[in-house]
PDB file of C-alpha atoms and ligand atoms in Angstrom:
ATOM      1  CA  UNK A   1       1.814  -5.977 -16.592  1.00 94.00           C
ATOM      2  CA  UNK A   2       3.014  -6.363 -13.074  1.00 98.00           C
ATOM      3  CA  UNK A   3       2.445  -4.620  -9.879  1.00 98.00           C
ATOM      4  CA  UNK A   4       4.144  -4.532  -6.479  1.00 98.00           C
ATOM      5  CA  UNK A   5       2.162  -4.375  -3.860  1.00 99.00           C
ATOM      6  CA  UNK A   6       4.018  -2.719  -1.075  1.00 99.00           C
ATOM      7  CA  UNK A   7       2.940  -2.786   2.722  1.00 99.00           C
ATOM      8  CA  UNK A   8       4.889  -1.169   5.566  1.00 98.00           C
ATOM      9  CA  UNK A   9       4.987  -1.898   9.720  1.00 98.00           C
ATOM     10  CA  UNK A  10       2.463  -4.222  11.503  1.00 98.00           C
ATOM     11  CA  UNK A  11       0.707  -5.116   8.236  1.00 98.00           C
ATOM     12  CA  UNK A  12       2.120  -8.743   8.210  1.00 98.00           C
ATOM     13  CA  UNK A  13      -0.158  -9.132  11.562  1.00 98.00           C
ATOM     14  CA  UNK A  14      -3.626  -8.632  10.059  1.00 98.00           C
ATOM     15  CA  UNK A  15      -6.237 -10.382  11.108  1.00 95.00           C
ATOM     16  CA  UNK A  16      -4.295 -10.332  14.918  1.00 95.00           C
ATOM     17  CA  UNK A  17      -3.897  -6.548  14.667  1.00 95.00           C
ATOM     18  CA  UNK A  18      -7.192  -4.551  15.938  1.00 95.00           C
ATOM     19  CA  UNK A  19      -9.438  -6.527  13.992  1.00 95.00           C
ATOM     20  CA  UNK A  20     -12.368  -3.911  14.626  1.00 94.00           C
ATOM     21  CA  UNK A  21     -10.242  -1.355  12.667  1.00 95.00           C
ATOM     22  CA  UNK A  22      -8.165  -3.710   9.919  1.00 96.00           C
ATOM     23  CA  UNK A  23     -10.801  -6.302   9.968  1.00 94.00           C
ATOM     24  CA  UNK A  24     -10.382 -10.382  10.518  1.00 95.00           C
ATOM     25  CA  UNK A  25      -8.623 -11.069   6.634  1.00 97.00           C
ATOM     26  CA  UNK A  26      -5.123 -12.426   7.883  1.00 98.00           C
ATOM     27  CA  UNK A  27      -2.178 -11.015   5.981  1.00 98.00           C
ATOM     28  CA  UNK A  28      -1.644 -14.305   3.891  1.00 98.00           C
ATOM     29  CA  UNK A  29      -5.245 -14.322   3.259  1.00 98.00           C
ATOM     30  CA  UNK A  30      -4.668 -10.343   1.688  1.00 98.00           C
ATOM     31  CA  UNK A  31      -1.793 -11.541  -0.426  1.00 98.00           C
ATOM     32  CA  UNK A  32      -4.548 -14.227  -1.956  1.00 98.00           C
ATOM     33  CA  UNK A  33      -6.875 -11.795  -2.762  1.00 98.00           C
ATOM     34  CA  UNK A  34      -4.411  -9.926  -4.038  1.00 98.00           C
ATOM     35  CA  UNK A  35      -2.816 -12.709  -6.025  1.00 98.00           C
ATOM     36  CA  UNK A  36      -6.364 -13.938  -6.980  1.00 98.00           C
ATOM     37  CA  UNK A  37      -7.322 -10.483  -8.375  1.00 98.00           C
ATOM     38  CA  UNK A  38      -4.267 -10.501 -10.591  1.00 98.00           C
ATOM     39  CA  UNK A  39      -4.976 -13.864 -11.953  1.00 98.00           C
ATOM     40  CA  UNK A  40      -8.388 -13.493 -12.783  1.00 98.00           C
ATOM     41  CA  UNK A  41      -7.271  -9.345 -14.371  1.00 97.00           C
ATOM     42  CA  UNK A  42      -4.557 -11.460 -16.272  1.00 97.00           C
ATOM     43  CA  UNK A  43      -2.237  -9.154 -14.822  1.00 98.00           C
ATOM     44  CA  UNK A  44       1.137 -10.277 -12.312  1.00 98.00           C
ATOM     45  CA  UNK A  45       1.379  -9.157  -8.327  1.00 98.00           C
ATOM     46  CA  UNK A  46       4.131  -9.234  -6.403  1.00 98.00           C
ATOM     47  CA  UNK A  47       3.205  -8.612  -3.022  1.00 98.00           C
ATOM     48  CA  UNK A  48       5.332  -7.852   0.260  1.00 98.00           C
ATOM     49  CA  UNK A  49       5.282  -6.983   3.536  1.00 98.00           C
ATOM     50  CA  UNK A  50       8.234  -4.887   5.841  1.00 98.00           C
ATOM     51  CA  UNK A  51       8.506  -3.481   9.343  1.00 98.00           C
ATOM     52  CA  UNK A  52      11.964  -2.062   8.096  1.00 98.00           C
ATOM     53  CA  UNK A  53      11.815   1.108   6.187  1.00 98.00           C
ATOM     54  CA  UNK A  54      14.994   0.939   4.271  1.00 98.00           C
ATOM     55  CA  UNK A  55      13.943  -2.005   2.972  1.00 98.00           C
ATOM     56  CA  UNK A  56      10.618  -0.461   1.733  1.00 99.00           C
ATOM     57  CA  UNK A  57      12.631   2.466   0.377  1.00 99.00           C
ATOM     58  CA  UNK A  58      14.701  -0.412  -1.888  1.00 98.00           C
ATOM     59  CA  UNK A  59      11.551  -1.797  -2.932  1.00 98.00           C
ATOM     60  CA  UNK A  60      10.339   1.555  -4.582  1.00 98.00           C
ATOM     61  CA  UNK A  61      13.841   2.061  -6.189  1.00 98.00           C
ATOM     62  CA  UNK A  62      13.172  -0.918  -7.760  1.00 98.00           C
ATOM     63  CA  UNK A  63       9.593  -0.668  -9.126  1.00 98.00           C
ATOM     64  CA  UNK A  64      11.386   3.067  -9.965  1.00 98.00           C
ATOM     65  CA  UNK A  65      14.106   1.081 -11.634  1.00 98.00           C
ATOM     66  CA  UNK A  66      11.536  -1.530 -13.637  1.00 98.00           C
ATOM     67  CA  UNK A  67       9.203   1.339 -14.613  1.00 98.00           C
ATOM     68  CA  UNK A  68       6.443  -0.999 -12.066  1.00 98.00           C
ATOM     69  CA  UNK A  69       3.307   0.550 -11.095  1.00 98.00           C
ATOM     70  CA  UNK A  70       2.977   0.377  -7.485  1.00 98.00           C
ATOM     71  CA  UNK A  71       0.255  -0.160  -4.967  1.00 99.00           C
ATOM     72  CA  UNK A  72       1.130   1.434  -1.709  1.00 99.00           C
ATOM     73  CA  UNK A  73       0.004   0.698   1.804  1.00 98.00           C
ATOM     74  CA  UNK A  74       2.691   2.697   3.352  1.00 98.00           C
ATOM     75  CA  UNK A  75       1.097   2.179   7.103  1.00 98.00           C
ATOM     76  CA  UNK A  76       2.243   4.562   9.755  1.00 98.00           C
ATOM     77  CA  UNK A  77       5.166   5.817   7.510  1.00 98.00           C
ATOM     78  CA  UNK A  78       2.721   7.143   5.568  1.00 98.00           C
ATOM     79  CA  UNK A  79       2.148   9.993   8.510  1.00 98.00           C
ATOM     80  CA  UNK A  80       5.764  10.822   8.991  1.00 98.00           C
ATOM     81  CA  UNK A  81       8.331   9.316   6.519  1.00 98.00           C
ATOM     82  CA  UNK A  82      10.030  11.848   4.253  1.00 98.00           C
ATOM     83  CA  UNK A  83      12.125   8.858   2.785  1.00 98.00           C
ATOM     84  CA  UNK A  84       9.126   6.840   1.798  1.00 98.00           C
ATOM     85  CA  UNK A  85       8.000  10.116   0.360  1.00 98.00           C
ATOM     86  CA  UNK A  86      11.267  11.036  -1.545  1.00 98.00           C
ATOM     87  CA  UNK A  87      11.245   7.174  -2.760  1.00 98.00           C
ATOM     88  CA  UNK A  88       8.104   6.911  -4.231  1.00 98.00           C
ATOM     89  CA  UNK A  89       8.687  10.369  -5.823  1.00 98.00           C
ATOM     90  CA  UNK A  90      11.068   8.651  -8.516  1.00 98.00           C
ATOM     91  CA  UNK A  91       8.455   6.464  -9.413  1.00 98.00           C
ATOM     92  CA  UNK A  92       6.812   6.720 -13.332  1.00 97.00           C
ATOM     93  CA  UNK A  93       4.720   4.655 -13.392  1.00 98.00           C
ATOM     94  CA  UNK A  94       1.073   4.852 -11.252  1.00 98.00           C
ATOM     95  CA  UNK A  95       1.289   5.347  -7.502  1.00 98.00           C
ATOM     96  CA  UNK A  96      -1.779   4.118  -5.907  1.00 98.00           C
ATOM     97  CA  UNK A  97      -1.727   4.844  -2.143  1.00 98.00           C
ATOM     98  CA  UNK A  98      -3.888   2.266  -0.113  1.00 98.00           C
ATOM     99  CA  UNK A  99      -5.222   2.395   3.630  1.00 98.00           C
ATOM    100  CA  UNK A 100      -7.282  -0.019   4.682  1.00 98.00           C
ATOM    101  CA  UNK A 101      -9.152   2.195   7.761  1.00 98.00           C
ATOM    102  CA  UNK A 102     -11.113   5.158   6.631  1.00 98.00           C
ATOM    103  CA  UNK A 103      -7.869   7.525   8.615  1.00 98.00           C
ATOM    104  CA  UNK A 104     -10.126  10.074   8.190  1.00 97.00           C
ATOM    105  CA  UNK A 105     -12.380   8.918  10.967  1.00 97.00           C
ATOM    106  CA  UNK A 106      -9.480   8.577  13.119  1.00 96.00           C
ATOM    107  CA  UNK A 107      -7.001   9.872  15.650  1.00 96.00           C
ATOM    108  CA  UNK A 108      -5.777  13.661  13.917  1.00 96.00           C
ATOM    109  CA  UNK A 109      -2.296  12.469  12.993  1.00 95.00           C
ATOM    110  CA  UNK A 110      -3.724   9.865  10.656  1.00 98.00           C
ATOM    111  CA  UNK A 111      -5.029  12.673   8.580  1.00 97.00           C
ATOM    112  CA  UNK A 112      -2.037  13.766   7.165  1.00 97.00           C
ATOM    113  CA  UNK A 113      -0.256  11.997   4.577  1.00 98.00           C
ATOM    114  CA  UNK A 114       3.499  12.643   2.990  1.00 98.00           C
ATOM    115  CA  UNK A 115       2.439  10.152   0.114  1.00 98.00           C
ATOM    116  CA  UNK A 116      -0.728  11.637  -1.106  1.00 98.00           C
ATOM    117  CA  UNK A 117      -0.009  14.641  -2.898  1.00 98.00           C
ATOM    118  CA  UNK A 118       2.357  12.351  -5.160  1.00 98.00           C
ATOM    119  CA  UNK A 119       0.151   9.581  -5.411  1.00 98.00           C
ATOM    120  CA  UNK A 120      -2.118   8.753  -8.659  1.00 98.00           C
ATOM    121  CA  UNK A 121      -4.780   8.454  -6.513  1.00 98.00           C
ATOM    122  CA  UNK A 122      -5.941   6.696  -3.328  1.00 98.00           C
ATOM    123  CA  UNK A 123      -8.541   3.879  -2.108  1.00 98.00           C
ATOM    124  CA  UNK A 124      -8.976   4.320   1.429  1.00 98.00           C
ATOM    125  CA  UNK A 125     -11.453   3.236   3.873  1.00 98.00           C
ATOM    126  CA  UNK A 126     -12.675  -0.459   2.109  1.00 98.00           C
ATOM    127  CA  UNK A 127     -10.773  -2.816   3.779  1.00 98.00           C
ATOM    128  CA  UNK A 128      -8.995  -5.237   1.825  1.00 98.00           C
ATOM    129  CA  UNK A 129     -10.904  -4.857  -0.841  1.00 98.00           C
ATOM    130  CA  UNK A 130      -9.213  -1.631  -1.648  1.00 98.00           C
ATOM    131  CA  UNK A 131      -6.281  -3.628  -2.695  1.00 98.00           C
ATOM    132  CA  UNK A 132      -8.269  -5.303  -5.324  1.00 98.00           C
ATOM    133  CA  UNK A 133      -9.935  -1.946  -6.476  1.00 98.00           C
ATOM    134  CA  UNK A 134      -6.699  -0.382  -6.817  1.00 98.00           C
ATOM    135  CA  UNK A 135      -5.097  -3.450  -8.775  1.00 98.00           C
ATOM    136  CA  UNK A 136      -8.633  -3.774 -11.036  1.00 98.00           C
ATOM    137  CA  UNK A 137      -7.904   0.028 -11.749  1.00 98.00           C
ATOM    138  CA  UNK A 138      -4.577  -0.385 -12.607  1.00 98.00           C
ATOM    139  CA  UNK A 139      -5.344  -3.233 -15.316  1.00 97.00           C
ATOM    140  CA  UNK A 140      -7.912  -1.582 -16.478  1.00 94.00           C
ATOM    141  CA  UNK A 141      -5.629   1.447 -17.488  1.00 83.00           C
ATOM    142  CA  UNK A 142      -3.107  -1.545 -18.975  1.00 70.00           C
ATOM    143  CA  UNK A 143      -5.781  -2.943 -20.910  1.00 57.00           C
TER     144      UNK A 143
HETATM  145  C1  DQA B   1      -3.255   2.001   7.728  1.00 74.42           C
HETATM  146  C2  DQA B   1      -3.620   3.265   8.524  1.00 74.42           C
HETATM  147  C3  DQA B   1      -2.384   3.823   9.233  1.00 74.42           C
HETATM  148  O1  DQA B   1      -2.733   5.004   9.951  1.00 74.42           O
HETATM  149  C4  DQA B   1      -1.849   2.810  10.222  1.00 74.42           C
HETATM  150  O2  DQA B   1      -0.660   3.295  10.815  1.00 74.42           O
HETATM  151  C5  DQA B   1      -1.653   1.462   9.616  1.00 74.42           C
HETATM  152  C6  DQA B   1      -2.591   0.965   8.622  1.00 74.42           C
HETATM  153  C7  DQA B   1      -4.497   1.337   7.102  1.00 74.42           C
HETATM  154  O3  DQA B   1      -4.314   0.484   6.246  1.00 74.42           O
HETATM  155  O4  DQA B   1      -5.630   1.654   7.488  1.00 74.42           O
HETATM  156  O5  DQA B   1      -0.747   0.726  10.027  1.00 74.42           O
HETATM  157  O6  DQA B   1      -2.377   2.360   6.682  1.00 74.42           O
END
């Protein structure tokens, strides 16, 4: 099986990026976890990172196209973007929507989501480590 793991704006500058909210993992040290997770599930990753959202939206037409399960950190598109949204609609396969901050605790805005009522189901709140929850769930369902 493989996944894509998806990650909108200002996610490729973890570990520089408000480390007392996103933590000190860099973003190349989340794609090894994430590629490290998938090795040891037996299971592929193909993990990205964009500050552009029509790029993100091409992403989910693809994994839409390939019938790929994706795993979804949507950042602050997640608040606002209809075409995220509308893109990840078309998807079959699992949607699992990621956040690494608990954006419940948060400023109000954070609270809403345009992604959740379509997702699978969400891991939010665990750090990084809710990418490898969500891609241990996911192989678990495969397996
Ligand atoms: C985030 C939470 C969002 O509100 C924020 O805009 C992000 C990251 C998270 O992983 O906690 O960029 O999705």
């Amino acid at each position: 099986m493989k996944v894509l793991v998806l990650n909108g704006p200002n996610l490729g500058r973890l570990g520089l990026r408000e480390p007392g909210i996103y933590g000190s993992t860099t973003y190349a040290g989340l794609v090894a976890l994430c590629e490290d997770t998938a090795e040891e599930l037996g299971i592929s990753v193909d993990v990205r990172q964009t500050d552009h959202e029509g790029e993100m939206v091409g992403w989910l037409h693809e994994a839409a196209d390939h019938g790929l399960p994706v795993v979804l950190n949507a950042a602050a598109w997640t608040h606002y973007s209809v075409a995220v949204r509308d893109a990840a609609a078309q998807l079959e396969a699992d949607l699992i929507e990621v956040h690494i901050s608990n954006v419940h605790k948060r400023e109000e805005f954070r609270k809403e989501s345009y992604l959740s009522e379509i997702a699978t189901g969400l891991v939010v709140g665990l750090g990084v480590q809710g990418y490898a929850l969500a891609l241990r769930w996911l192989a678990g369902k495969a397996g």
